[in-house]
C-alpha cells in the first residue's frame, strides 16, 4: 500500500466532509496508516504532528494505551445494546460521572451520537419543556452572530457562519440573531470584560423584546470555535445567566468544542461560575475515539416530561446508537485520565508555553491579533495590520499555510485565514515550539506577495 494507491481508490468512491472534492485534483489527500500520540503517519512514512487534535476531538493522543485497553475489555463483554428498555454498566457509570463533574444542577443525562445531534436534542427538549408547561407560544431561539452549532438543519439554523448556512437558508427555521461579544471588535484600549459586558446590552434588549416567544438562548461559552476561534470574556456568560432567569428563558451551553479542558477549566461555564439549563458535550468526551454526545439538564426540565404515558409528554427522540457501550467506555477511560493525571493543572503549563511560543506573531506585519483561551491559540492573518482589512477570501492564504505546514510535518488546518493551535494535551514543549516555528514560516510564505 502506498499513498498514491490508497488515494486513487479513495477518490474514485469517497466524498469527504467540508471539502470541494475538485481541490484534490491539485492537493493530494493524505492516507493515514497509523497514529501514535500526537503523531500521524502516512503510507509513504511521512509524519504529521496533529496540532488541531483531529478536528478538536483528540485529547490524549492517538492509540492511547489506557483507552485502548478499556475498549478491548468492553469489546469482550458488550459492544452495543438497544437503549430503550435496556441499559448497561458503562452508560450508567458515565452518566453518574458526568452529573458529578458538570456544573451544579445538571443531574440528568441524555445520550446522542454526535455534536449536531446533541444540539438538536437540547433545542427540542427546551421547546418541549415549555410546551409541557403550557407555554406553547415559546417556539423561537436566540443565537449569537458568528456562532456555530453543527450542520443538521436545526443545528445549522441556530448557527450563523454563512459559509455553512447561506445555501440552506430556505430550509431553516427562523431564529433571532443577536450581535455577539467577540472581542476582536473591541475598541482600541478597551478590555475584554468591558467590551463583552457592553455588548451584552444587545442581548438584554433581545430578551426583553422577545422573551414571551423564546425557548432558549444557545451559546458557545468563551470561544466561537468554527467562527474563526473568536473569543470573549466570561462576564458575558454571567450576565446571560442572570438575564435568562429574569426573562424565563433557558440557557443552552454548547460545550461540544470547548468542554473537557480546552479553555483552561474542565468546562468553560466554570469560568463564569454559571450553570446552564442544558449543556451539550461531544468531541473530547471519548478522547477522540468514538462518536458520542450527551446533553445534561436539570431535574426541573426532567420532571416536566415525567408523567403517565397517556399524557403524551415524554421525550420520544431516539438514535439507534444512543449510549453505545464502546463509546461510553472510551469516555470513562478518558475521564479517568483527567482524574489520575491532574490534566487541568498540567494544561496551565502547556498553555503558558503556547503563549510564549506565539509571542513573536504579535508583531508580524500580517497578523491582526493573537488570542488565546487556555489550550486554544489563534493567529488572525490579514492583508493590512492597521486597518485589519482581510485578504480577499478567494486567495486562500490560510490554505497556503496549511500546505506549507504539511510539507514540514505539522497538521495545522486553518479556518479561513485564521491559523490556530489546539493540540492534544499530551503535546510536549518541544512539539509546541515546532508547531509555532512551522506556523511562523508558513505565514511568512503565505503573506510574501
Ligand atoms: N457545536 C460546536 C460548538 C462545534 O464546534 C461542533 C463541531 N465542530 C458541533 C456543535 C457539531 O458537532 P459534530 O461535528 O459532532 O456534529
Coordinates of C-alpha atoms and ligand atoms in Angstrom, one line a residue:
X1 CA 0.0 0.0 0.0
X2 CA 1.3 3.5 -0.9
X3 CA -0.2 7.0 -0.5
X4 CA -0.8 7.0 -4.2
X5 CA -2.7 3.7 -4.4
X6 CA -5.0 4.4 -1.5
X7 CA -5.7 8.0 -2.6
X8 CA -6.7 6.7 -6.1
X9 CA -9.1 4.2 -4.6
X10 CA -10.4 6.9 -2.2
X11 CA -11.0 9.5 -4.8
X12 CA -12.9 7.1 -7.0
X13 CA -15.6 6.2 -4.3
X14 CA -15.5 8.7 -1.5
X15 CA -16.9 12.1 -0.8
X16 CA -15.2 13.9 2.1
X17 CA -16.7 16.4 4.6
X18 CA -16.1 20.1 4.3
X19 CA -14.2 19.6 1.1
X20 CA -14.5 20.8 -2.5
X21 CA -13.6 17.5 -4.0
X22 CA -12.1 19.1 -7.1
X23 CA -9.4 20.6 -4.9
X24 CA -7.9 17.1 -4.8
X25 CA -7.0 17.3 -8.4
X26 CA -4.3 19.7 -7.2
X27 CA -3.8 18.8 -3.5
X28 CA -3.3 15.2 -2.6
X29 CA -5.5 13.6 0.1
X30 CA -3.3 12.1 2.8
X31 CA -3.9 8.5 3.6
X32 CA -3.1 7.8 7.2
X33 CA -1.6 4.4 8.1
X34 CA -1.4 4.8 11.8
X35 CA -1.5 7.2 14.7
X36 CA 0.7 7.3 17.8
X37 CA 0.4 10.0 20.4
X38 CA 0.3 13.4 18.7
X39 CA 1.8 11.9 15.5
X40 CA 0.0 10.6 12.4
X41 CA 1.9 8.6 9.8
X42 CA 1.0 8.1 6.1
X43 CA 1.8 5.1 3.9
X44 CA 4.9 6.7 2.5
X45 CA 6.4 7.1 6.0
X46 CA 5.7 10.9 6.4
X47 CA 4.7 12.0 9.8
X48 CA 2.3 14.8 10.8
X49 CA 2.0 16.4 14.2
X50 CA -1.7 16.6 14.9
X51 CA -1.8 20.3 16.1
X52 CA -5.6 20.5 15.8
X53 CA -6.4 17.3 17.6
X54 CA -8.1 15.8 14.5
X55 CA -10.9 18.4 14.5
X56 CA -10.7 19.1 18.2
X57 CA -11.6 15.6 19.4
X58 CA -8.3 14.0 20.4
X59 CA -7.3 14.8 24.0
X60 CA -4.7 12.2 25.0
X61 CA -3.1 11.1 21.7
X62 CA -3.9 8.5 19.1
X63 CA -3.7 4.9 20.1
X64 CA -3.7 5.9 23.8
X65 CA -2.8 2.7 25.8
X66 CA -5.3 3.3 28.6
X67 CA -8.3 4.0 26.3
X68 CA -7.2 1.1 24.0
X69 CA -7.2 -1.3 27.0
X70 CA -10.6 -0.1 28.2
X71 CA -12.1 -0.6 24.7
X72 CA -10.6 -4.1 24.4
X73 CA -12.2 -5.0 27.7
X74 CA -15.5 -3.6 26.7
X75 CA -15.4 -5.4 23.4
X76 CA -15.2 -8.7 25.2
X77 CA -18.5 -8.1 27.0
X78 CA -20.8 -5.8 25.2
X79 CA -20.5 -3.6 22.1
X80 CA -24.0 -2.2 21.7
X81 CA -27.5 -2.7 23.0
X82 CA -30.8 -1.0 22.4
X83 CA -31.0 1.8 24.9
X84 CA -34.8 2.0 25.2
X85 CA -36.0 -0.5 27.8
X86 CA -32.4 -1.7 28.3
X87 CA -29.3 -0.2 29.9
X88 CA -25.7 -1.2 30.6
X89 CA -22.9 -0.5 33.1
X90 CA -20.7 1.8 31.1
X91 CA -23.6 4.1 30.2
X92 CA -24.8 4.3 33.8
X93 CA -21.3 4.9 35.2
X94 CA -20.6 7.6 32.6
X95 CA -23.9 9.4 33.3
X96 CA -23.1 9.3 37.1
X97 CA -19.6 10.8 36.4
X98 CA -20.9 13.5 34.0
X99 CA -23.6 14.6 36.5
X100 CA -20.8 14.9 39.1
X101 CA -18.3 16.8 37.1
X102 CA -20.5 19.2 35.1
X103 CA -21.8 22.5 36.6
X104 CA -24.1 22.1 39.5
X105 CA -27.8 21.3 38.9
X106 CA -27.2 19.3 35.7
X107 CA -28.5 16.0 37.1
X108 CA -29.9 14.2 34.0
X109 CA -28.0 12.8 31.1
X110 CA -29.5 12.1 27.6
X111 CA -27.1 10.5 25.1
X112 CA -26.9 11.0 21.4
X113 CA -24.2 10.2 18.9
X114 CA -22.6 13.4 17.6
X115 CA -22.4 17.1 18.4
X116 CA -25.1 18.2 16.0
X117 CA -27.5 15.5 17.3
X118 CA -26.8 16.8 20.9
X119 CA -27.8 20.3 19.8
X120 CA -31.0 19.0 18.2
X121 CA -31.8 17.2 21.4
X122 CA -31.2 20.4 23.5
X123 CA -33.4 22.5 21.2
X124 CA -36.2 20.0 21.1
X125 CA -36.1 19.4 24.9
X126 CA -36.2 23.1 25.6
X127 CA -39.1 23.7 23.2
X128 CA -40.9 20.6 24.5
X129 CA -40.4 21.6 28.2
X130 CA -42.2 24.9 27.6
X131 CA -45.0 23.1 25.7
X132 CA -45.4 20.6 28.6
X133 CA -45.6 23.6 30.9
X134 CA -48.5 25.1 28.8
X135 CA -46.3 27.8 27.3
X136 CA -47.0 26.9 23.6
X137 CA -46.2 30.4 22.4
X138 CA -42.5 29.7 23.1
X139 CA -41.2 28.5 19.8
X140 CA -38.1 30.6 19.0
X141 CA -34.4 30.5 19.8
X142 CA -31.9 33.3 20.3
X143 CA -28.4 32.8 18.9
X144 CA -25.2 34.8 18.5
X145 CA -23.7 36.3 15.4
X146 CA -20.8 34.2 14.2
X147 CA -22.0 31.1 16.2
X148 CA -21.7 27.5 15.1
X149 CA -23.6 24.6 16.5
X150 CA -23.4 21.9 13.8
X151 CA -24.8 21.1 10.4
X152 CA -28.0 19.2 10.7
X153 CA -30.9 21.5 9.8
X154 CA -31.8 22.5 13.3
X155 CA -28.2 23.0 14.4
X156 CA -27.5 24.9 11.2
X157 CA -30.4 27.2 11.8
X158 CA -29.2 28.3 15.2
X159 CA -25.7 28.8 13.8
X160 CA -24.6 31.9 12.0
X161 CA -21.5 31.2 9.9
X162 CA -22.6 32.0 6.4
X163 CA -20.1 29.7 4.7
X164 CA -22.1 26.7 6.0
X165 CA -25.5 28.3 6.4
X166 CA -26.3 30.5 3.4
X167 CA -27.0 27.9 0.8
X168 CA -29.5 26.1 3.0
X169 CA -31.2 29.2 4.4
X170 CA -34.6 28.5 2.6
X171 CA -34.7 25.2 4.6
X172 CA -34.0 26.6 8.0
X173 CA -36.3 27.8 10.9
X174 CA -36.2 31.4 11.8
X175 CA -34.1 32.4 14.7
X176 CA -33.3 35.7 16.5
X177 CA -29.7 36.6 15.9
X178 CA -28.0 39.0 18.3
X179 CA -24.7 40.7 17.7
X180 CA -22.0 38.9 19.7
X181 CA -19.4 39.7 22.3
X182 CA -16.4 38.7 20.1
X183 CA -13.5 40.8 21.5
X184 CA -11.8 41.1 18.1
X185 CA -14.1 44.0 17.6
X186 CA -13.4 45.8 20.8
X187 CA -12.3 49.5 20.7
X188 CA -8.6 50.2 21.0
X189 CA -7.6 50.1 24.6
X190 CA -10.9 48.5 25.7
X191 CA -10.6 45.4 27.9
X192 CA -12.2 42.1 27.1
X193 CA -14.6 42.3 30.1
X194 CA -15.6 45.9 29.2
X195 CA -16.3 45.0 25.6
X196 CA -18.2 41.8 26.4
X197 CA -20.3 43.5 29.0
X198 CA -21.0 46.4 26.7
X199 CA -22.2 44.0 24.0
X200 CA -24.5 42.3 26.4
X201 CA -26.9 45.2 26.3
X202 CA -27.9 44.0 22.8
X203 CA -28.7 40.5 24.2
X204 CA -30.6 42.1 27.1
X205 CA -32.7 44.1 24.6
X206 CA -33.5 41.0 22.5
X207 CA -34.5 39.1 25.6
X208 CA -36.7 42.0 26.8
X209 CA -38.4 42.2 23.5
X210 CA -38.9 38.5 22.6
X211 CA -38.8 36.5 25.8
X212 CA -42.5 35.6 25.6
X213 CA -41.9 33.6 22.4
X214 CA -38.3 32.4 23.1
X215 CA -37.5 28.9 24.4
X216 CA -33.7 29.4 24.9
X217 CA -30.5 31.2 24.1
X218 CA -27.9 28.9 22.7
X219 CA -24.3 29.9 23.0
X220 CA -20.7 28.6 22.7
X221 CA -19.1 29.5 26.0
X222 CA -16.0 31.7 25.7
X223 CA -14.8 30.6 22.2
X224 CA -16.7 30.6 18.9
X225 CA -14.6 27.9 17.5
X226 CA -15.8 27.3 14.0
X227 CA -16.4 31.1 13.7
X228 CA -12.6 31.7 13.4
X229 CA -11.8 31.0 17.1
X230 CA -13.2 34.3 18.2
X231 CA -13.2 34.8 22.0
X232 CA -14.9 36.7 24.7
X233 CA -14.9 37.3 28.4
X234 CA -16.7 35.1 31.0
X235 CA -18.6 38.2 32.2
X236 CA -21.0 37.7 29.2
X237 CA -22.0 34.3 30.4
X238 CA -22.6 35.6 33.9
X239 CA -24.8 38.4 32.6
X240 CA -26.6 36.0 30.3
X241 CA -27.4 33.5 33.1
X242 CA -28.9 36.3 35.2
X243 CA -30.9 37.6 32.3
X244 CA -32.2 34.2 31.2
X245 CA -33.5 33.7 34.8
X246 CA -35.1 37.1 34.8
X247 CA -36.8 36.6 31.4
X248 CA -37.7 32.9 31.9
X249 CA -35.7 31.6 29.0
X250 CA -33.4 28.6 29.0
X251 CA -29.7 28.8 28.6
X252 CA -28.1 26.1 26.4
X253 CA -24.3 25.9 26.6
X254 CA -22.8 24.2 23.6
X255 CA -19.6 22.9 25.1
X256 CA -19.1 20.4 22.3
X257 CA -15.8 22.1 21.3
X258 CA -14.8 23.9 24.4
X259 CA -15.6 21.3 27.0
X260 CA -13.1 18.9 28.6
X261 CA -10.4 21.3 29.5
X262 CA -10.0 23.3 26.2
X263 CA -10.5 26.7 27.8
X264 CA -8.4 26.1 30.9
X265 CA -11.2 24.7 33.1
X266 CA -12.9 21.4 32.7
X267 CA -16.0 23.2 31.4
X268 CA -15.9 26.8 30.1
X269 CA -19.0 27.7 32.1
X270 CA -17.0 27.3 35.3
X271 CA -15.1 30.5 34.5
X272 CA -18.3 32.4 34.9
X273 CA -19.4 30.2 37.8
X274 CA -22.7 29.6 36.0
X275 CA -24.8 26.5 35.3
X276 CA -26.8 26.4 32.1
X277 CA -30.1 24.6 31.8
X278 CA -28.6 22.4 29.2
X279 CA -25.0 21.5 28.4
X280 CA -24.1 19.8 25.1
X281 CA -21.0 17.6 25.2
X282 CA -19.2 15.6 22.5
X283 CA -15.8 15.7 20.7
X284 CA -13.3 15.2 23.6
X285 CA -15.9 13.2 25.5
X286 CA -14.5 9.9 24.2
X287 CA -10.9 11.2 24.0
X288 CA -11.4 11.5 20.2
X289 CA -12.1 7.7 19.8
X290 CA -15.8 7.3 19.0
X291 CA -18.9 9.3 18.2
X292 CA -20.8 10.0 21.3
X293 CA -22.6 13.1 22.7
X294 CA -24.5 13.9 25.8
X295 CA -27.0 16.5 26.8
X296 CA -27.2 17.2 30.5
X297 CA -30.1 19.1 32.0
X298 CA -31.8 19.9 35.3
X299 CA -34.3 18.0 37.5
X300 CA -36.8 20.7 36.7
X301 CA -36.7 20.0 33.0
X302 CA -36.8 16.3 33.5
X303 CA -39.8 16.5 35.8
X304 CA -41.8 18.4 33.2
X305 CA -41.7 15.2 31.0
X306 CA -42.3 12.7 33.8
X307 CA -45.9 11.7 33.8
X308 CA -48.3 9.0 32.9
X309 CA -47.9 7.7 29.4
X310 CA -51.4 8.8 28.4
X311 CA -50.4 12.5 28.9
X312 CA -48.1 12.1 25.8
X313 CA -45.5 14.3 27.4
X314 CA -42.5 12.0 27.0
X315 CA -39.4 13.0 25.1
X316 CA -39.5 10.4 22.3
X317 CA -36.4 11.4 20.4
X318 CA -34.1 8.5 19.6
X319 CA -31.0 7.4 17.7
X320 CA -30.1 3.8 17.1
X321 CA -26.7 4.1 18.6
X322 CA -27.8 6.0 21.7
X323 CA -25.5 5.2 24.6
X324 CA -23.2 3.0 22.6
X325 CA -21.3 0.8 25.0
X326 CA -17.9 1.1 23.3
X327 CA -18.2 4.9 23.1
X328 CA -19.3 5.2 26.8
X329 CA -16.3 3.0 27.9
X330 CA -13.9 5.2 25.9
X331 CA -15.4 8.2 27.6
X332 CA -15.0 6.6 31.0
X333 CA -11.3 5.9 30.3
X334 CA -10.9 9.5 29.2
X335 CA -12.4 10.9 32.4
X336 CA -10.1 8.5 34.4
X337 CA -7.1 10.1 32.7
X338 CA -8.3 13.6 33.7
X339 CA -8.8 12.3 37.3
X340 CA -5.5 10.5 37.7
X341 CA -3.2 12.9 35.9
X342 CA -4.3 16.3 37.1
X343 CA -4.7 17.4 33.5
X344 CA -6.2 20.8 34.1
X345 CA -3.2 21.8 36.1
X346 CA -0.8 20.4 33.6
X347 CA -2.6 22.2 30.8
X348 CA -1.9 25.5 32.5
X349 CA 1.8 24.9 31.9
X350 CA 1.3 23.9 28.3
X351 CA -0.9 27.0 27.7
X352 CA 1.9 29.1 29.1
X353 CA 4.3 27.5 26.6
X354 CA 1.8 28.2 23.8
X355 CA 1.6 31.9 24.9
X356 CA 5.4 32.2 24.8
X357 CA 5.8 30.4 21.5
X358 CA 3.3 32.7 19.8
X359 CA 4.8 36.0 21.2
X360 CA 6.6 36.8 18.0
X361 CA 3.4 36.7 15.9
X362 CA 2.1 39.8 17.6
X363 CA 4.5 42.0 15.6
X364 CA 4.1 40.2 12.3
X365 CA 3.1 42.7 9.6
X366 CA 0.2 40.5 8.5
X367 CA -1.1 39.4 11.9
X368 CA -4.0 41.4 13.3
X369 CA -4.4 39.6 16.5
X370 CA -3.0 36.7 18.5
X371 CA -5.6 35.5 21.0
X372 CA -5.7 32.7 23.5
X373 CA -8.1 31.0 25.8
X374 CA -6.5 28.1 27.6
X375 CA -5.4 25.4 25.1
X376 CA -6.7 27.3 22.1
X377 CA -4.4 29.8 20.5
X378 CA -5.4 31.6 17.3
X379 CA -3.5 33.9 14.9
X380 CA -5.6 36.1 12.6
X381 CA -3.8 36.7 9.3
X382 CA -4.8 39.9 7.5
X383 CA -3.8 42.0 4.4
X384 CA -3.4 45.2 6.4
X385 CA -2.4 45.0 10.1
X386 CA -3.5 48.6 10.8
X387 CA -6.9 48.6 9.1
X388 CA -7.4 44.9 9.6
X389 CA -8.5 44.6 6.1
X390 CA -8.7 40.8 5.4
X391 CA -7.1 39.2 2.3
X392 CA -9.7 38.5 -0.4
X393 CA -11.0 35.1 0.6
X394 CA -10.5 33.8 -3.0
X395 CA -6.7 34.0 -2.4
X396 CA -7.0 31.2 0.2
X397 CA -3.9 32.3 2.1
X398 CA -4.7 30.1 5.1
X399 CA -4.6 27.1 2.7
X400 CA -1.1 28.1 1.8
X401 CA -0.1 27.9 5.4
X402 CA -1.8 24.5 5.7
X403 CA 0.1 23.1 2.8
X404 CA 3.4 24.6 3.9
X405 CA 2.9 23.1 7.4
X406 CA 2.1 19.7 5.9
X407 CA 5.3 19.7 4.0
X408 CA 7.1 20.3 7.3
X409 CA 5.2 17.6 9.1
X410 CA 2.6 19.6 11.0
X411 CA -1.2 19.4 10.6
X412 CA -2.4 22.9 11.0
X413 CA -5.8 23.1 9.2
X414 CA -6.9 26.7 9.4
X415 CA -10.3 28.4 9.5
X416 CA -10.1 30.7 6.5
X417 CA -7.1 32.9 7.3
X418 CA -7.0 32.1 11.0
X419 CA -4.3 29.7 12.0
X420 CA -4.8 28.1 15.3
X421 CA -3.2 25.6 17.7
X422 CA -5.5 23.2 19.5
X423 CA -3.2 20.3 20.3
X424 CA -3.8 17.1 22.3
X425 CA -3.0 17.6 25.9
X426 CA 0.0 15.2 25.7
X427 CA 1.9 17.5 23.4
X428 CA 5.4 18.4 24.7
X429 CA 7.1 21.7 25.0
X430 CA 9.4 20.9 22.0
X431 CA 6.5 19.9 19.9
X432 CA 4.7 23.2 20.7
X433 CA 7.8 25.1 19.6
X434 CA 7.9 23.1 16.4
X435 CA 4.2 23.9 15.7
X436 CA 4.9 27.6 16.3
X437 CA 8.0 27.6 14.1
X438 CA 6.3 25.9 11.3
X439 CA 3.3 28.3 11.6
X440 CA 5.7 31.2 11.5
X441 CA 7.4 30.0 8.4
X442 CA 4.0 29.2 6.8
X443 CA 2.6 32.6 7.5
X444 CA 5.8 34.2 6.1
X445 CA 5.4 32.3 2.9
X446 CA 1.7 32.9 2.6
X447 CA 2.0 36.6 3.0
X448 CA 5.1 37.4 1.0
X449 CA 3.2 38.7 -2.1
Ligands
LIG1 N1 -21.2 22.6 18.3 C1 -19.9 23.1 18.2 C2 -19.6 24.2 19.1 C3 -19.0 22.5 17.4 O1 -17.7 23.0 17.3 C4 -19.4 21.4 16.6 C5 -18.4 20.7 15.6 N2 -17.4 21.4 15.1 C6 -20.7 20.9 16.7 C7 -21.5 21.6 17.5 C8 -21.1 19.8 15.8 O2 -20.6 18.6 16.2 P1 -20.5 17.4 15.2 O3 -19.5 17.8 14.2 O4 -20.1 16.2 16.0 O5 -21.9 17.2 14.6

